[in-house]
mmCIF file of C-alpha atoms and ligand atoms in Angstrom:
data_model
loop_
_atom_site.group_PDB
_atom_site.id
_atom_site.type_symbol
_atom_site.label_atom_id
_atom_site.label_comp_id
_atom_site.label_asym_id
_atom_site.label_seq_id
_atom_site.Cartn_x
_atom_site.Cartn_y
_atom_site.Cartn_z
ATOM 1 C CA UNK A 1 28.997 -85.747 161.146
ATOM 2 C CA UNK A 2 30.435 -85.312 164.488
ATOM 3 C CA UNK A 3 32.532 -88.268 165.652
ATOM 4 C CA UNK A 4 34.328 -89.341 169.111
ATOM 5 C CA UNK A 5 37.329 -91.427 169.949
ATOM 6 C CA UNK A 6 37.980 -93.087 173.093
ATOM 7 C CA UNK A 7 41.692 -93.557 172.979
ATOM 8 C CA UNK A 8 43.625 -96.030 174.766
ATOM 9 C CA UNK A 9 44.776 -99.972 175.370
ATOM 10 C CA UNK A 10 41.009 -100.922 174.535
ATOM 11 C CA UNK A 11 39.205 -97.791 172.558
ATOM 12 C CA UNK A 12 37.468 -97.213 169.625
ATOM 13 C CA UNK A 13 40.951 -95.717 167.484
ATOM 14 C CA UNK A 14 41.761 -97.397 164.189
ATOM 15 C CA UNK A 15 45.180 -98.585 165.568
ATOM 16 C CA UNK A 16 46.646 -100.803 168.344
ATOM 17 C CA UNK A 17 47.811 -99.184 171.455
ATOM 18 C CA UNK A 18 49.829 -101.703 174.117
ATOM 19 C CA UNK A 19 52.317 -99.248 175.722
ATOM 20 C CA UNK A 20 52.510 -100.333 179.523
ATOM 21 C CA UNK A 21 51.938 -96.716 180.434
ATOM 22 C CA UNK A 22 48.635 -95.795 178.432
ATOM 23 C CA UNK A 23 45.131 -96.758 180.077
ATOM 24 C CA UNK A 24 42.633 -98.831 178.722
ATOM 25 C CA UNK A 25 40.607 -95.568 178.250
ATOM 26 C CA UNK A 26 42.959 -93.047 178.762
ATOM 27 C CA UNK A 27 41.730 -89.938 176.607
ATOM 28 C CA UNK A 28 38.541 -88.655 174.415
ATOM 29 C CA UNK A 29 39.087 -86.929 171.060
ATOM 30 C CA UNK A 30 35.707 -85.344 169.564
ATOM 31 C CA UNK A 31 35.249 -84.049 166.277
ATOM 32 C CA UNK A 32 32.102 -81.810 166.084
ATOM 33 C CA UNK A 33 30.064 -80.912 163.097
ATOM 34 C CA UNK A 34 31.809 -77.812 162.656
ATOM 35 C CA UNK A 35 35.332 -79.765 162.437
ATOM 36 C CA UNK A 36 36.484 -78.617 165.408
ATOM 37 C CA UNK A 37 38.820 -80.978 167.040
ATOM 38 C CA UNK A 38 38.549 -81.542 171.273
ATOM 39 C CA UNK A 39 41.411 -83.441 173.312
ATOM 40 C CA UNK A 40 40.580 -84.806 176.897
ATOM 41 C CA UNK A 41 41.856 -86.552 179.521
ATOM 42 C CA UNK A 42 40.287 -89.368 181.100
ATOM 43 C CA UNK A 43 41.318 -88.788 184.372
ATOM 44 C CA UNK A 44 44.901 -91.047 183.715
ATOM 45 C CA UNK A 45 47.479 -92.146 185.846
ATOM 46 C CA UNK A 46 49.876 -91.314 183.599
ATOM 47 C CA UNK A 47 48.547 -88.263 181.626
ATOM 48 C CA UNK A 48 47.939 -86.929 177.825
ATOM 49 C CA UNK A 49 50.492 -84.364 176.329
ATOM 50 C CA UNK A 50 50.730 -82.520 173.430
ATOM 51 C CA UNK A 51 53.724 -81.197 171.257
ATOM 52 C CA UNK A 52 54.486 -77.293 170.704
ATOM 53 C CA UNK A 53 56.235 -75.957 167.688
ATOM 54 C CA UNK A 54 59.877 -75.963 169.878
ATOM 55 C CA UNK A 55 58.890 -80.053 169.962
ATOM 56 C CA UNK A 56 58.072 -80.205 173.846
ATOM 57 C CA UNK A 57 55.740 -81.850 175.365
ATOM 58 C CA UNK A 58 53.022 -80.397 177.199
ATOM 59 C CA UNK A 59 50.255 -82.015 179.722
ATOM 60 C CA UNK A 60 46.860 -81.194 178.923
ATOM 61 C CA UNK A 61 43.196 -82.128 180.588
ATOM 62 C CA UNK A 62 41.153 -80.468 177.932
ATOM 63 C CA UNK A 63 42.195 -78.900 174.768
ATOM 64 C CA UNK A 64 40.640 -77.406 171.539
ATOM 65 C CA UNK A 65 43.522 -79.533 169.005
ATOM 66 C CA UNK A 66 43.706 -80.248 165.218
ATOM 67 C CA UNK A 67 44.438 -82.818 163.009
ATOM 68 C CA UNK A 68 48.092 -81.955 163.066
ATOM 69 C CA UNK A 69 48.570 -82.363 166.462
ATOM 70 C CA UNK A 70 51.369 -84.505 168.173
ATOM 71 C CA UNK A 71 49.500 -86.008 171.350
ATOM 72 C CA UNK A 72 51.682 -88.563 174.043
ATOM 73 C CA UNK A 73 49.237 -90.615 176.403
ATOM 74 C CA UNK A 74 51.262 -91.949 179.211
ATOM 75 C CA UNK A 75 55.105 -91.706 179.647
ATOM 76 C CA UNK A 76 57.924 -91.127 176.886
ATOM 77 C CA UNK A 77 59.542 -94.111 174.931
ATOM 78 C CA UNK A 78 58.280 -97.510 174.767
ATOM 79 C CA UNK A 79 56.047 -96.930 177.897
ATOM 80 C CA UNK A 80 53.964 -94.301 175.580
ATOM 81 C CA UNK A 81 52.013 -93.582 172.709
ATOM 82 C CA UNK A 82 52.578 -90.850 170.212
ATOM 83 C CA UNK A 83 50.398 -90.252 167.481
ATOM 84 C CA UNK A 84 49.207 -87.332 165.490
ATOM 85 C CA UNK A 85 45.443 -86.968 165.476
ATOM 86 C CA UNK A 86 45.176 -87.448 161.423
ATOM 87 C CA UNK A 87 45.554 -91.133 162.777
ATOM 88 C CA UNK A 88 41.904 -91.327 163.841
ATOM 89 C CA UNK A 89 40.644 -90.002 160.256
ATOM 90 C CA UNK A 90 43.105 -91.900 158.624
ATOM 91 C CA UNK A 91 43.907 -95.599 156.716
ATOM 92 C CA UNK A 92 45.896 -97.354 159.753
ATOM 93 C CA UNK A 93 49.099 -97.973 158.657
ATOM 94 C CA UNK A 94 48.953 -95.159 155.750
ATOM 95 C CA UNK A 95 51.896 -92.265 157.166
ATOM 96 C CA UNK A 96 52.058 -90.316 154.079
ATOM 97 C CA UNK A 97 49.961 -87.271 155.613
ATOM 98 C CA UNK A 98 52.368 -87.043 158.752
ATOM 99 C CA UNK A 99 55.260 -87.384 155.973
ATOM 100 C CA UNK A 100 54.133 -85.016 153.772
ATOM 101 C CA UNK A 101 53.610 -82.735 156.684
ATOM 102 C CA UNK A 102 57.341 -83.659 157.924
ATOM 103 C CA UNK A 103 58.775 -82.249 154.618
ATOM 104 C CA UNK A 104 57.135 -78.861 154.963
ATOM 105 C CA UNK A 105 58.420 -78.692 158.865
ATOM 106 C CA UNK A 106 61.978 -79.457 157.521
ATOM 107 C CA UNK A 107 61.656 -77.134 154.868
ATOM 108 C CA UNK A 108 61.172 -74.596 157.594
ATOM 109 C CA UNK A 109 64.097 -76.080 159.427
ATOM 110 C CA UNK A 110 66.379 -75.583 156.947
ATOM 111 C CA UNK A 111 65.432 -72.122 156.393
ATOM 112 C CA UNK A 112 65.732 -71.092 159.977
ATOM 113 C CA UNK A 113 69.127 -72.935 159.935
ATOM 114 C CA UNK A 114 70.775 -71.074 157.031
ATOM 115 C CA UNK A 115 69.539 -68.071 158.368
ATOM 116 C CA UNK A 116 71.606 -68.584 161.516
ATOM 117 C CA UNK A 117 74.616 -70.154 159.806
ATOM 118 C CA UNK A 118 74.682 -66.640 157.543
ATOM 119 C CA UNK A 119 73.924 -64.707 160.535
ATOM 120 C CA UNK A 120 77.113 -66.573 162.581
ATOM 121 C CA UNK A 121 79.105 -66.612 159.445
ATOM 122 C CA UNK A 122 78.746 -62.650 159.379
ATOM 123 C CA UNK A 123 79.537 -62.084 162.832
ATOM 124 C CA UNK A 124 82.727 -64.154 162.756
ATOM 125 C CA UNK A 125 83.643 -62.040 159.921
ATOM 126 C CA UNK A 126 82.765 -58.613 162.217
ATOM 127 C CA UNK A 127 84.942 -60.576 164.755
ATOM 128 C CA UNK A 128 87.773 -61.326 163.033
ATOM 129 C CA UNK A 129 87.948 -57.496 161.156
ATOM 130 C CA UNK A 130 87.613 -56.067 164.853
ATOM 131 C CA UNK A 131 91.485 -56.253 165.467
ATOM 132 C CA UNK A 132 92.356 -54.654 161.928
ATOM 133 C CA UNK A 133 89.862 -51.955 162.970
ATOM 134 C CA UNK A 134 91.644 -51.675 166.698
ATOM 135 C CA UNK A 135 95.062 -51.240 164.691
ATOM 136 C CA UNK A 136 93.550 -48.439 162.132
ATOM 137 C CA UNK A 137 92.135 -46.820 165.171
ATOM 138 C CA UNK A 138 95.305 -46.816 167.093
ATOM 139 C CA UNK A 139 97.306 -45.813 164.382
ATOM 140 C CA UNK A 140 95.113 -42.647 163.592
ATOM 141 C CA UNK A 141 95.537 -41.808 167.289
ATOM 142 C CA UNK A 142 99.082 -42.169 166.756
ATOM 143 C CA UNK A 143 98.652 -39.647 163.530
ATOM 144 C CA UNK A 144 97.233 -37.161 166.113
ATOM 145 C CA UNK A 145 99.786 -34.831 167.414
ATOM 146 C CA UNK A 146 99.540 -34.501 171.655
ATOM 147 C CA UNK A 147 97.606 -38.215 171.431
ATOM 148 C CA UNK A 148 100.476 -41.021 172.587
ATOM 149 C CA UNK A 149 99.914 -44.545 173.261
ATOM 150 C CA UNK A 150 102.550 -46.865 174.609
ATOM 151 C CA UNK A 151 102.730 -49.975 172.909
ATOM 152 C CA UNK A 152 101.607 -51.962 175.546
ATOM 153 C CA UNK A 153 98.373 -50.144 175.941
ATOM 154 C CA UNK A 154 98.364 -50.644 171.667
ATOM 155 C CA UNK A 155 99.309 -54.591 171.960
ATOM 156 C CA UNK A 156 95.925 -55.215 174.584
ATOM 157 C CA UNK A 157 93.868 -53.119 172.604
ATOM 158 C CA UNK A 158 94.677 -54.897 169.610
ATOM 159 C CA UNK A 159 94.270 -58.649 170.825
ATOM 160 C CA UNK A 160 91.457 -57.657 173.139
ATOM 161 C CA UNK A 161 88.413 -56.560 170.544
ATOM 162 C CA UNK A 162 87.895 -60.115 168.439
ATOM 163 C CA UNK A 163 87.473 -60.992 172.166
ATOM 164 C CA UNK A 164 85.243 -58.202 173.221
ATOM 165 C CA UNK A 165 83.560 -58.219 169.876
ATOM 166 C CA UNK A 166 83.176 -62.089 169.762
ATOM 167 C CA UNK A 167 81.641 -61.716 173.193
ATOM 168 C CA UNK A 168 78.586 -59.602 171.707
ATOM 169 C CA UNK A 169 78.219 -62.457 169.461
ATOM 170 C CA UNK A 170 77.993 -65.528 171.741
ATOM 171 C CA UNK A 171 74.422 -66.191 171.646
ATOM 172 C CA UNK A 172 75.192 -67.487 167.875
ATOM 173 C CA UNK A 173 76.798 -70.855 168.749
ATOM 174 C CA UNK A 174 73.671 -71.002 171.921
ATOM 175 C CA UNK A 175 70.751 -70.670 169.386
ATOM 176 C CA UNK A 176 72.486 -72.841 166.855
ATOM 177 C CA UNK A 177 72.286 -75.689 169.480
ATOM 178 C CA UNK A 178 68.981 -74.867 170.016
ATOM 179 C CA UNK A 179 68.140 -75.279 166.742
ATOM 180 C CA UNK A 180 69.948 -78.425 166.078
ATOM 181 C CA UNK A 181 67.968 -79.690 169.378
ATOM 182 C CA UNK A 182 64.909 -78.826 167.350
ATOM 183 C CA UNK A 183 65.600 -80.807 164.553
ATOM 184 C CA UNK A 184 66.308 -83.935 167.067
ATOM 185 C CA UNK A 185 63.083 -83.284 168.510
ATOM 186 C CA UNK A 186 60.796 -81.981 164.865
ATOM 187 C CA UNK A 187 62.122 -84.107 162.403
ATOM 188 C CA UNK A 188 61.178 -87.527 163.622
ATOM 189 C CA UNK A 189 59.048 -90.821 161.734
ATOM 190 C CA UNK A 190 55.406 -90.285 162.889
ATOM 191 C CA UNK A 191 55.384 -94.266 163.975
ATOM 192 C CA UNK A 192 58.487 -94.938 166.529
ATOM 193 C CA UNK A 193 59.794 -91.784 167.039
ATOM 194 C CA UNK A 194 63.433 -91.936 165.946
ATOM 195 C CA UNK A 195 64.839 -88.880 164.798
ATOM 196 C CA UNK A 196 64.635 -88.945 160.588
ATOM 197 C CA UNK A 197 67.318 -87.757 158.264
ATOM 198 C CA UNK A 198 66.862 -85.278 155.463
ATOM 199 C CA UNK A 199 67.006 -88.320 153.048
ATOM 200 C CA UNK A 200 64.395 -90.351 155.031
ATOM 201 C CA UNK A 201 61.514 -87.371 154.634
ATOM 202 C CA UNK A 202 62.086 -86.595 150.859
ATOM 203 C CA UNK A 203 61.731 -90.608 150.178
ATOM 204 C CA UNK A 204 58.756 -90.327 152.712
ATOM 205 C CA UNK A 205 59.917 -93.870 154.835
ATOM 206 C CA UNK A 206 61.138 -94.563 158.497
ATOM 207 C CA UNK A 207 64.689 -96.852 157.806
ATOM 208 C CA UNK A 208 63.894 -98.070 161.118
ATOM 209 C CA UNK A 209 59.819 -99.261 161.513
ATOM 210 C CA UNK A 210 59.334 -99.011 157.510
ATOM 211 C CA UNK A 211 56.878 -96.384 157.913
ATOM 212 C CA UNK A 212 55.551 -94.660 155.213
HETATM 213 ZN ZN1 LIG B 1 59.741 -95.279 162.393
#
């Protein structure tokens, strides 16, 4: 049974919409017979977005979408409206799809987090053992008869490669950010927004708007 959703400050959707920025018919959703989800744009002042997996968001005019999908109409922050599209298909009020959904995408999180904190972790290590190796290596040198370095040449050496070496490695502390940014922008209450801590998603409720 296909089905279609005019979305905005007086559609058809099973929730309230009142955000300044949002038209009174701002954006179509269609679900055909085959289950195949359609996002459009009504021709807005203020446009429909959707999220990508890095948690920005996109304007779009028309776009195959799925249940899953983050979608903004209008500006960010109270001026807007974010919802996932389960919303249309779903009890208003009832969150515990988008929650249980939230769990697996911070599962996934954490994953990709350790993997860099083992990863950074490792190179530090490399890092740190880098001026060790430039003293083993000068001191073989040294060992070689005909091969003589003057201390001074031996003292940069030495202090120079957990610089040099710690250099290679910078991108580390640059994708951890990113990563952390992520998380800011992921792991956040399908209602209002606000960013969710690990706590919040395993007992499936927003502290702040009581969603759950
Ligand atoms: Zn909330």
């Amino acid at each position: 049974m296909a089905s279609t959703f005019i979305i905005g400050r007086s559609g058809n959707q099973p929730f309230k919409i009142t955000a300044d920025s949002v038209s009174n018919e701002h954006a179509r959703v269609t679900i055909d017979n085959n289950g195949v989800w359609t996002l459009e744009d009504l021709d807005s002042p203020n446009g429909t977005y959707i999220r990508n997996a890095s948690g920005e968001f996109n304007q779009v005019y028309k776009k195959i979408i799925s249940e899953d999908t983050v979608i903004r109409l209008g500006r960010g922050g109270h001026h807007g409206c974010i919802f996932t599209g389960h919303q249309l298909i779903s009890t208003p009020g009832d969150y515990s799809y988008e929650f249980r959904n939230l769990k697996k995408a911070l599962a996934r999180q954490q994953a990709d987090e350790a993997m860099m904190q083992a990863k950074s972790e490792r190179n530090g290590w490399i890092s740190k053992c880098s001026g060790m190796a430039a003293i083993a290596i000068c001191a073989l040198l040294g060992s070689i008869d005909g091969i003589n370095i003057d201390p001074n040449t031996r003292y940069i050496l030495i202090a120079s490669a957990p610089i040099i070496v710690g250099l290679l490695f910078r991108n580390d502390k640059a994708a951890m950010a990113q990563l952390r940014q992520k998380r800011q922008k992921l792991i956040v209450c399908p209602k209002c927004g606000r960013p969710l801590s690990e706590f919040d998603v395993e007992n499936m409720i927003c502290p702040s708007c009581k969603a759950r």
